[in-house]
Amino acid sequence: MPELPDIAAYISALEPRIVGQPLQRVRLQSAFLLRTAQPPVTNAEGRVVRELRNIGKRIAIGVENDLWLALHLMIAGRLHWRPPEAKLAGRNNLAAFDFPNGSLVLTEAGTKRRASLHILSGEEGLHSVDPGGIDVFTSDLDSFRATLTLENRTLKRALTDPRLVSGIGNTYSDEILHAAQLSPITLTHKLQPDEWERLFTAARDTLQFWVDRLRAEAEAAFPEKVTAFRKDMAVHGRYGEPCPRCGEKIQRIRYADNETNYCARCQTGGNVLADRSLSRLLRSDWPRTLEELEALKRR
Ligand SMILES: [Zn+2]
């Protein structure tokens, strides 16, 4: 699932292409994509794009009259920049947003239709789809700790809960926990003061590193290869490969449809935790489906 660094890269690539341009037409190929009835999508047509923002893992395109088109890509949704009036051939092409200089095309691989589009009015509308998680770049250590200890959760779950922290999912939580040298199954209520500091610093540094890297790439070319697995990642997607810090083999915990990767020497005091019992622990701390996790909202 595209997370904060990927969303930042898309926004960096889109800003020079569509801000100041009129959104001429929205073509929807999938009846399931649009999740709002009012205001109608035609209200956004013919209006000039004013601003782009990320709302959690969503990309929000703001047009004149304070209307917003908010896209959630979920796992397999991707954006592409194609020539004007690009054809939407094939069932993976869900929608096109037409501009005079090109078409922004939304695709979703696979058969599950999880990606969504909301048409929203004003700040209030945007707020209605905001899960409420804090932004690690604008929050401080105290509010970070206060938010993550609202419930006693595993660190893995707390970091990926959109009500608690904005924009982090399975990929970057693995990278953050490795950078902080903390176990994914440590409970938030057990964390010591120095560990909170390490976690907060690691969250900021890891996200900043990847935001900078992916933005720089997006300035050179539209991000066509958005993936959860990147070479140069420390642990995520690297099961069985050597840890870049200590050289030990990267371990994994499988639960639900997910896999968490960690280094035993760096993160769990050298203990290779039994996959089955860990899976049980993580699964019991998890909503049944990814959709449920993504739909969580702060009240
Ligand atoms: Zn290691």
mmCIF file of C-alpha atoms in Angstrom, residues 1-275:
data_model
loop_
_atom_site.group_PDB
_atom_site.id
_atom_site.type_symbol
_atom_site.label_atom_id
_atom_site.label_comp_id
_atom_site.label_asym_id
_atom_site.label_seq_id
_atom_site.Cartn_x
_atom_site.Cartn_y
_atom_site.Cartn_z
ATOM 1 C CA MET A 1 0.000 0.000 0.000
ATOM 2 C CA PRO A 2 1.408 3.403 -0.897
ATOM 3 C CA GLU A 3 2.432 5.082 2.364
ATOM 4 C CA LEU A 4 3.504 8.630 3.214
ATOM 5 C CA PRO A 5 6.755 8.697 1.160
ATOM 6 C CA ASP A 6 4.943 7.273 -1.903
ATOM 7 C CA ILE A 7 2.059 9.727 -1.495
ATOM 8 C CA ALA A 8 4.532 12.617 -1.142
ATOM 9 C CA ALA A 9 6.227 11.468 -4.365
ATOM 10 C CA TYR A 10 2.916 11.348 -6.264
ATOM 11 C CA ILE A 11 2.052 14.845 -5.018
ATOM 12 C CA SER A 12 5.488 16.187 -6.022
ATOM 13 C CA ALA A 13 5.029 14.730 -9.497
ATOM 14 C CA LEU A 14 1.464 15.996 -9.866
ATOM 15 C CA GLU A 15 1.932 19.574 -8.646
ATOM 16 C CA PRO A 16 3.854 20.875 -11.677
ATOM 17 C CA ARG A 17 1.534 18.948 -14.029
ATOM 18 C CA ILE A 18 -1.945 19.832 -12.752
ATOM 19 C CA VAL A 19 -1.913 22.784 -10.322
ATOM 20 C CA GLY A 20 -3.268 25.759 -12.298
ATOM 21 C CA GLN A 21 -4.748 23.446 -14.942
ATOM 22 C CA PRO A 22 -8.485 22.894 -15.459
ATOM 23 C CA LEU A 23 -9.822 19.425 -14.653
ATOM 24 C CA GLN A 24 -11.722 19.026 -17.905
ATOM 25 C CA ARG A 25 -13.398 15.700 -17.330
ATOM 26 C CA VAL A 26 -13.532 12.765 -14.923
ATOM 27 C CA ARG A 27 -14.071 9.384 -16.578
ATOM 28 C CA LEU A 28 -15.113 6.590 -14.214
ATOM 29 C CA GLN A 29 -14.860 3.036 -15.560
ATOM 30 C CA SER A 30 -15.596 1.269 -12.297
ATOM 31 C CA ALA A 31 -18.989 1.782 -10.654
ATOM 32 C CA PHE A 32 -17.491 0.801 -7.309
ATOM 33 C CA LEU A 33 -14.763 3.470 -7.167
ATOM 34 C CA LEU A 34 -16.844 6.554 -6.288
ATOM 35 C CA ARG A 35 -18.050 6.336 -2.669
ATOM 36 C CA THR A 36 -19.962 9.615 -2.435
ATOM 37 C CA ALA A 37 -23.220 10.714 -4.134
ATOM 38 C CA GLN A 38 -23.054 14.423 -3.253
ATOM 39 C CA PRO A 39 -21.622 16.662 -4.496
ATOM 40 C CA PRO A 40 -21.699 15.015 -7.943
ATOM 41 C CA VAL A 41 -18.357 14.465 -9.635
ATOM 42 C CA THR A 42 -19.451 16.719 -12.521
ATOM 43 C CA ASN A 43 -19.269 19.680 -10.091
ATOM 44 C CA ALA A 44 -15.484 19.323 -10.156
ATOM 45 C CA GLU A 45 -15.288 19.345 -13.953
ATOM 46 C CA GLY A 46 -14.138 22.527 -15.657
ATOM 47 C CA ARG A 47 -12.552 23.763 -12.442
ATOM 48 C CA VAL A 48 -8.912 24.718 -12.002
ATOM 49 C CA VAL A 49 -6.759 22.698 -9.582
ATOM 50 C CA ARG A 50 -5.646 24.902 -6.694
ATOM 51 C CA GLU A 51 -3.834 22.612 -4.297
ATOM 52 C CA LEU A 52 -2.782 19.036 -3.540
ATOM 53 C CA ARG A 53 -2.640 17.548 -0.062
ATOM 54 C CA ASN A 54 -2.252 14.219 1.642
ATOM 55 C CA ILE A 55 -4.944 13.239 4.135
ATOM 56 C CA GLY A 56 -3.518 10.170 5.838
ATOM 57 C CA LYS A 57 -2.775 7.783 2.955
ATOM 58 C CA ARG A 58 -5.162 9.646 0.640
ATOM 59 C CA ILE A 59 -4.211 12.068 -2.127
ATOM 60 C CA ALA A 60 -6.599 15.028 -2.161
ATOM 61 C CA ILE A 61 -6.881 17.183 -5.288
ATOM 62 C CA GLY A 62 -8.433 20.553 -4.479
ATOM 63 C CA VAL A 63 -10.194 22.475 -7.240
ATOM 64 C CA GLU A 64 -11.920 25.868 -7.382
ATOM 65 C CA ASN A 65 -15.010 26.328 -5.194
ATOM 66 C CA ASP A 66 -13.289 24.330 -2.421
ATOM 67 C CA LEU A 67 -14.153 20.938 -3.875
ATOM 68 C CA TRP A 68 -11.820 18.011 -3.236
ATOM 69 C CA LEU A 69 -11.270 14.703 -4.988
ATOM 70 C CA ALA A 70 -9.782 12.325 -2.412
ATOM 71 C CA LEU A 71 -8.196 9.120 -3.708
ATOM 72 C CA HIS A 72 -7.270 6.159 -1.507
ATOM 73 C CA LEU A 73 -5.114 3.705 -3.460
ATOM 74 C CA MET A 74 -5.319 0.902 -0.827
ATOM 75 C CA ILE A 75 -2.925 -1.964 -1.766
ATOM 76 C CA ALA A 76 -2.931 -2.206 -5.536
ATOM 77 C CA GLY A 77 -4.114 1.208 -6.743
ATOM 78 C CA ARG A 78 -1.544 3.199 -8.723
ATOM 79 C CA LEU A 79 -1.470 6.501 -10.597
ATOM 80 C CA HIS A 80 -0.063 7.065 -14.065
ATOM 81 C CA TRP A 81 0.507 10.148 -16.187
ATOM 82 C CA ARG A 82 -0.531 9.518 -19.775
ATOM 83 C CA PRO A 83 -1.058 11.606 -22.924
ATOM 84 C CA PRO A 84 -4.298 13.663 -23.114
ATOM 85 C CA GLU A 85 -7.527 11.662 -23.450
ATOM 86 C CA ALA A 86 -5.741 8.382 -22.689
ATOM 87 C CA LYS A 87 -7.814 5.310 -23.519
ATOM 88 C CA LEU A 88 -9.072 3.277 -20.591
ATOM 89 C CA ALA A 89 -8.686 -0.199 -22.044
ATOM 90 C CA GLY A 90 -8.708 -3.251 -19.792
ATOM 91 C CA ARG A 91 -10.485 -3.808 -16.517
ATOM 92 C CA ASN A 92 -7.615 -2.554 -14.351
ATOM 93 C CA ASN A 93 -8.126 1.019 -15.590
ATOM 94 C CA LEU A 94 -10.613 2.471 -13.117
ATOM 95 C CA ALA A 95 -10.672 6.180 -13.906
ATOM 96 C CA ALA A 96 -9.096 9.046 -15.799
ATOM 97 C CA PHE A 97 -8.830 12.680 -14.753
ATOM 98 C CA ASP A 98 -8.375 14.681 -17.936
ATOM 99 C CA PHE A 99 -6.282 17.822 -18.156
ATOM 100 C CA PRO A 100 -5.257 19.764 -21.289
ATOM 101 C CA ASN A 101 -1.670 18.507 -20.942
ATOM 102 C CA GLY A 102 -2.332 14.886 -19.955
ATOM 103 C CA SER A 103 -4.561 12.308 -18.277
ATOM 104 C CA LEU A 104 -4.079 11.147 -14.724
ATOM 105 C CA VAL A 105 -5.095 7.481 -14.867
ATOM 106 C CA LEU A 106 -5.942 5.328 -11.852
ATOM 107 C CA THR A 107 -5.320 1.593 -12.174
ATOM 108 C CA GLU A 108 -5.847 -1.202 -9.679
ATOM 109 C CA ALA A 109 -4.144 -4.557 -10.174
ATOM 110 C CA GLY A 110 -5.853 -7.814 -9.223
ATOM 111 C CA THR A 111 -9.547 -8.571 -8.871
ATOM 112 C CA LYS A 112 -10.329 -6.897 -5.527
ATOM 113 C CA ARG A 113 -11.749 -3.392 -5.893
ATOM 114 C CA ARG A 114 -10.500 -1.575 -2.814
ATOM 115 C CA ALA A 115 -9.338 1.808 -4.141
ATOM 116 C CA SER A 116 -11.805 4.635 -3.512
ATOM 117 C CA LEU A 117 -12.687 8.150 -4.620
ATOM 118 C CA HIS A 118 -14.580 10.638 -2.460
ATOM 119 C CA ILE A 119 -15.829 14.023 -3.737
ATOM 120 C CA LEU A 120 -15.796 16.345 -0.736
ATOM 121 C CA SER A 121 -16.779 19.901 -0.022
ATOM 122 C CA GLY A 122 -14.464 22.183 1.968
ATOM 123 C CA GLU A 123 -12.382 21.521 5.059
ATOM 124 C CA GLU A 124 -15.326 19.834 6.709
ATOM 125 C CA GLY A 125 -15.556 17.330 3.883
ATOM 126 C CA LEU A 126 -11.826 16.626 4.044
ATOM 127 C CA HIS A 127 -12.058 16.179 7.796
ATOM 128 C CA SER A 128 -14.751 13.512 7.311
ATOM 129 C CA VAL A 129 -12.239 11.148 5.648
ATOM 130 C CA ASP A 130 -9.290 11.979 7.920
ATOM 131 C CA PRO A 131 -8.648 9.038 10.258
ATOM 132 C CA GLY A 132 -7.096 11.506 12.736
ATOM 133 C CA GLY A 133 -3.550 10.142 13.154
ATOM 134 C CA ILE A 134 -0.785 12.556 14.109
ATOM 135 C CA ASP A 135 1.835 13.780 11.640
ATOM 136 C CA VAL A 136 5.245 12.787 13.031
ATOM 137 C CA PHE A 137 6.861 15.803 11.392
ATOM 138 C CA THR A 138 4.665 18.340 13.184
ATOM 139 C CA SER A 139 4.155 16.542 16.499
ATOM 140 C CA ASP A 140 6.613 16.331 19.384
ATOM 141 C CA LEU A 141 7.824 13.425 21.492
ATOM 142 C CA ASP A 142 5.249 14.004 24.243
ATOM 143 C CA SER A 143 2.224 14.004 21.952
ATOM 144 C CA PHE A 144 3.663 11.023 20.012
ATOM 145 C CA ARG A 145 3.979 9.006 23.223
ATOM 146 C CA ALA A 146 0.594 10.159 24.540
ATOM 147 C CA THR A 147 -1.126 9.127 21.299
ATOM 148 C CA LEU A 148 0.555 5.727 20.993
ATOM 149 C CA THR A 149 -0.245 4.836 24.594
ATOM 150 C CA LEU A 150 -3.985 5.600 24.288
ATOM 151 C CA GLU A 151 -4.350 1.818 23.995
ATOM 152 C CA ASN A 152 -1.887 -0.891 25.004
ATOM 153 C CA ARG A 153 -0.908 -2.205 21.569
ATOM 154 C CA THR A 154 2.035 -3.900 19.941
ATOM 155 C CA LEU A 155 4.383 -1.325 18.404
ATOM 156 C CA LYS A 156 3.645 -2.778 14.964
ATOM 157 C CA ARG A 157 -0.076 -2.215 15.349
ATOM 158 C CA ALA A 158 0.239 1.198 17.023
ATOM 159 C CA LEU A 159 2.467 2.582 14.251
ATOM 160 C CA THR A 160 0.177 1.345 11.478
ATOM 161 C CA ASP A 161 -3.109 2.418 13.106
ATOM 162 C CA PRO A 162 -4.329 5.394 11.019
ATOM 163 C CA ARG A 163 -6.151 6.837 14.077
ATOM 164 C CA LEU A 164 -2.831 7.152 15.885
ATOM 165 C CA VAL A 165 -0.161 7.932 13.280
ATOM 166 C CA SER A 166 -0.749 9.318 9.809
ATOM 167 C CA GLY A 167 0.561 7.672 6.641
ATOM 168 C CA ILE A 168 2.480 4.658 7.997
ATOM 169 C CA GLY A 169 1.698 1.086 6.934
ATOM 170 C CA ASN A 170 3.365 -2.307 6.843
ATOM 171 C CA THR A 171 6.454 -1.215 4.923
ATOM 172 C CA TYR A 172 7.655 1.837 6.786
ATOM 173 C CA SER A 173 6.708 0.480 10.226
ATOM 174 C CA ASP A 174 9.189 -2.377 9.609
ATOM 175 C CA GLU A 175 11.875 0.109 8.610
ATOM 176 C CA ILE A 176 11.164 2.426 11.561
ATOM 177 C CA LEU A 177 11.258 -0.407 14.120
ATOM 178 C CA HIS A 178 14.562 -1.668 12.726
ATOM 179 C CA ALA A 179 16.050 1.841 12.853
ATOM 180 C CA ALA A 180 14.822 2.194 16.459
ATOM 181 C CA GLN A 181 16.117 -1.322 17.317
ATOM 182 C CA LEU A 182 12.780 -2.225 18.873
ATOM 183 C CA SER A 183 10.722 -5.407 18.648
ATOM 184 C CA PRO A 184 7.487 -5.215 16.623
ATOM 185 C CA ILE A 185 5.631 -7.038 19.413
ATOM 186 C CA THR A 186 6.714 -4.871 22.353
ATOM 187 C CA LEU A 187 3.596 -3.384 23.938
ATOM 188 C CA THR A 188 3.348 0.393 23.994
ATOM 189 C CA HIS A 189 2.669 0.431 27.751
ATOM 190 C CA LYS A 190 5.990 -1.388 28.346
ATOM 191 C CA LEU A 191 8.183 1.066 26.454
ATOM 192 C CA GLN A 192 10.874 2.896 28.452
ATOM 193 C CA PRO A 193 11.595 6.652 28.112
ATOM 194 C CA ASP A 194 14.819 6.141 26.121
ATOM 195 C CA GLU A 195 12.979 3.725 23.829
ATOM 196 C CA TRP A 196 10.274 6.311 23.139
ATOM 197 C CA GLU A 197 12.958 8.744 22.134
ATOM 198 C CA ARG A 198 14.530 6.184 19.811
ATOM 199 C CA LEU A 199 11.186 5.307 18.258
ATOM 200 C CA PHE A 200 10.171 8.922 17.675
ATOM 201 C CA THR A 201 13.551 9.846 16.171
ATOM 202 C CA ALA A 202 13.548 6.720 13.995
ATOM 203 C CA ALA A 203 10.016 7.454 12.739
ATOM 204 C CA ARG A 204 10.973 10.969 11.683
ATOM 205 C CA ASP A 205 14.381 10.107 10.242
ATOM 206 C CA THR A 206 13.187 7.040 8.336
ATOM 207 C CA LEU A 207 10.194 8.809 6.800
ATOM 208 C CA GLN A 208 12.243 11.905 5.969
ATOM 209 C CA PHE A 209 14.923 9.800 4.277
ATOM 210 C CA TRP A 210 12.364 8.056 2.061
ATOM 211 C CA VAL A 211 10.272 11.181 1.394
ATOM 212 C CA ASP A 212 13.421 12.976 0.177
ATOM 213 C CA ARG A 213 14.571 10.005 -1.889
ATOM 214 C CA LEU A 214 11.214 9.329 -3.569
ATOM 215 C CA ARG A 215 10.494 13.026 -4.160
ATOM 216 C CA ALA A 216 13.840 13.440 -5.886
ATOM 217 C CA GLU A 217 12.991 10.482 -8.130
ATOM 218 C CA ALA A 218 9.522 11.925 -8.804
ATOM 219 C CA GLU A 219 11.059 15.192 -9.963
ATOM 220 C CA ALA A 220 12.969 13.312 -12.650
ATOM 221 C CA ALA A 221 10.027 11.189 -13.845
ATOM 222 C CA PHE A 222 6.429 10.409 -12.870
ATOM 223 C CA PRO A 223 6.511 7.620 -10.225
ATOM 224 C CA GLU A 224 5.414 4.631 -12.308
ATOM 225 C CA LYS A 225 7.101 2.013 -10.116
ATOM 226 C CA VAL A 226 5.559 2.568 -6.695
ATOM 227 C CA THR A 227 6.284 -0.552 -4.658
ATOM 228 C CA ALA A 228 6.415 -1.712 -1.044
ATOM 229 C CA PHE A 229 9.758 -3.344 -1.724
ATOM 230 C CA ARG A 230 12.757 -1.213 -2.499
ATOM 231 C CA LYS A 231 16.380 -2.204 -2.606
ATOM 232 C CA ASP A 232 18.147 -0.251 0.129
ATOM 233 C CA MET A 233 15.383 -1.039 2.585
ATOM 234 C CA ALA A 234 16.873 -2.461 5.768
ATOM 235 C CA VAL A 235 14.409 -5.250 6.606
ATOM 236 C CA HIS A 236 11.091 -4.936 4.771
ATOM 237 C CA GLY A 237 10.749 -7.617 2.093
ATOM 238 C CA ARG A 238 14.242 -8.934 2.901
ATOM 239 C CA TYR A 239 13.456 -12.227 4.720
ATOM 240 C CA GLY A 240 16.564 -14.420 4.849
ATOM 241 C CA GLU A 241 18.882 -11.666 3.618
ATOM 242 C CA PRO A 242 21.592 -10.122 5.811
ATOM 243 C CA CYS A 243 20.762 -7.248 8.166
ATOM 244 C CA PRO A 244 22.619 -4.135 6.936
ATOM 245 C CA ARG A 245 23.550 -3.295 10.535
ATOM 246 C CA CYS A 246 24.767 -6.631 11.944
ATOM 247 C CA GLY A 247 24.770 -9.153 9.078
ATOM 248 C CA GLU A 248 22.337 -11.634 10.721
ATOM 249 C CA LYS A 249 19.545 -13.076 8.560
ATOM 250 C CA ILE A 250 16.335 -11.054 8.558
ATOM 251 C CA GLN A 251 13.417 -12.893 10.222
ATOM 252 C CA ARG A 252 9.686 -12.739 9.631
ATOM 253 C CA ILE A 253 6.356 -13.048 11.417
ATOM 254 C CA ARG A 254 3.365 -13.919 9.272
ATOM 255 C CA TYR A 255 -0.127 -12.922 10.362
ATOM 256 C CA ALA A 256 -3.380 -12.382 8.505
ATOM 257 C CA ASP A 257 -2.294 -11.397 4.949
ATOM 258 C CA ASN A 258 0.761 -9.590 6.237
ATOM 259 C CA GLU A 259 4.388 -10.248 7.009
ATOM 260 C CA THR A 260 6.555 -8.320 9.414
ATOM 261 C CA ASN A 261 10.307 -8.411 8.934
ATOM 262 C CA TYR A 262 12.814 -7.800 11.728
ATOM 263 C CA CYS A 263 16.382 -8.532 12.770
ATOM 264 C CA ALA A 264 16.622 -10.709 15.885
ATOM 265 C CA ARG A 265 20.053 -9.472 16.904
ATOM 266 C CA CYS A 266 19.181 -5.788 16.502
ATOM 267 C CA GLN A 267 15.567 -5.806 17.676
ATOM 268 C CA THR A 268 14.646 -8.729 19.930
ATOM 269 C CA GLY A 269 17.772 -9.303 22.006
ATOM 270 C CA GLY A 270 18.885 -12.133 19.734
ATOM 271 C CA ASN A 271 15.667 -14.134 20.183
ATOM 272 C CA VAL A 272 14.260 -15.600 17.003
ATOM 273 C CA LEU A 273 10.676 -15.482 18.040
ATOM 274 C CA ALA A 274 8.577 -18.509 17.106
ATOM 275 C CA ASP A 275 6.596 -17.533 14.046
#
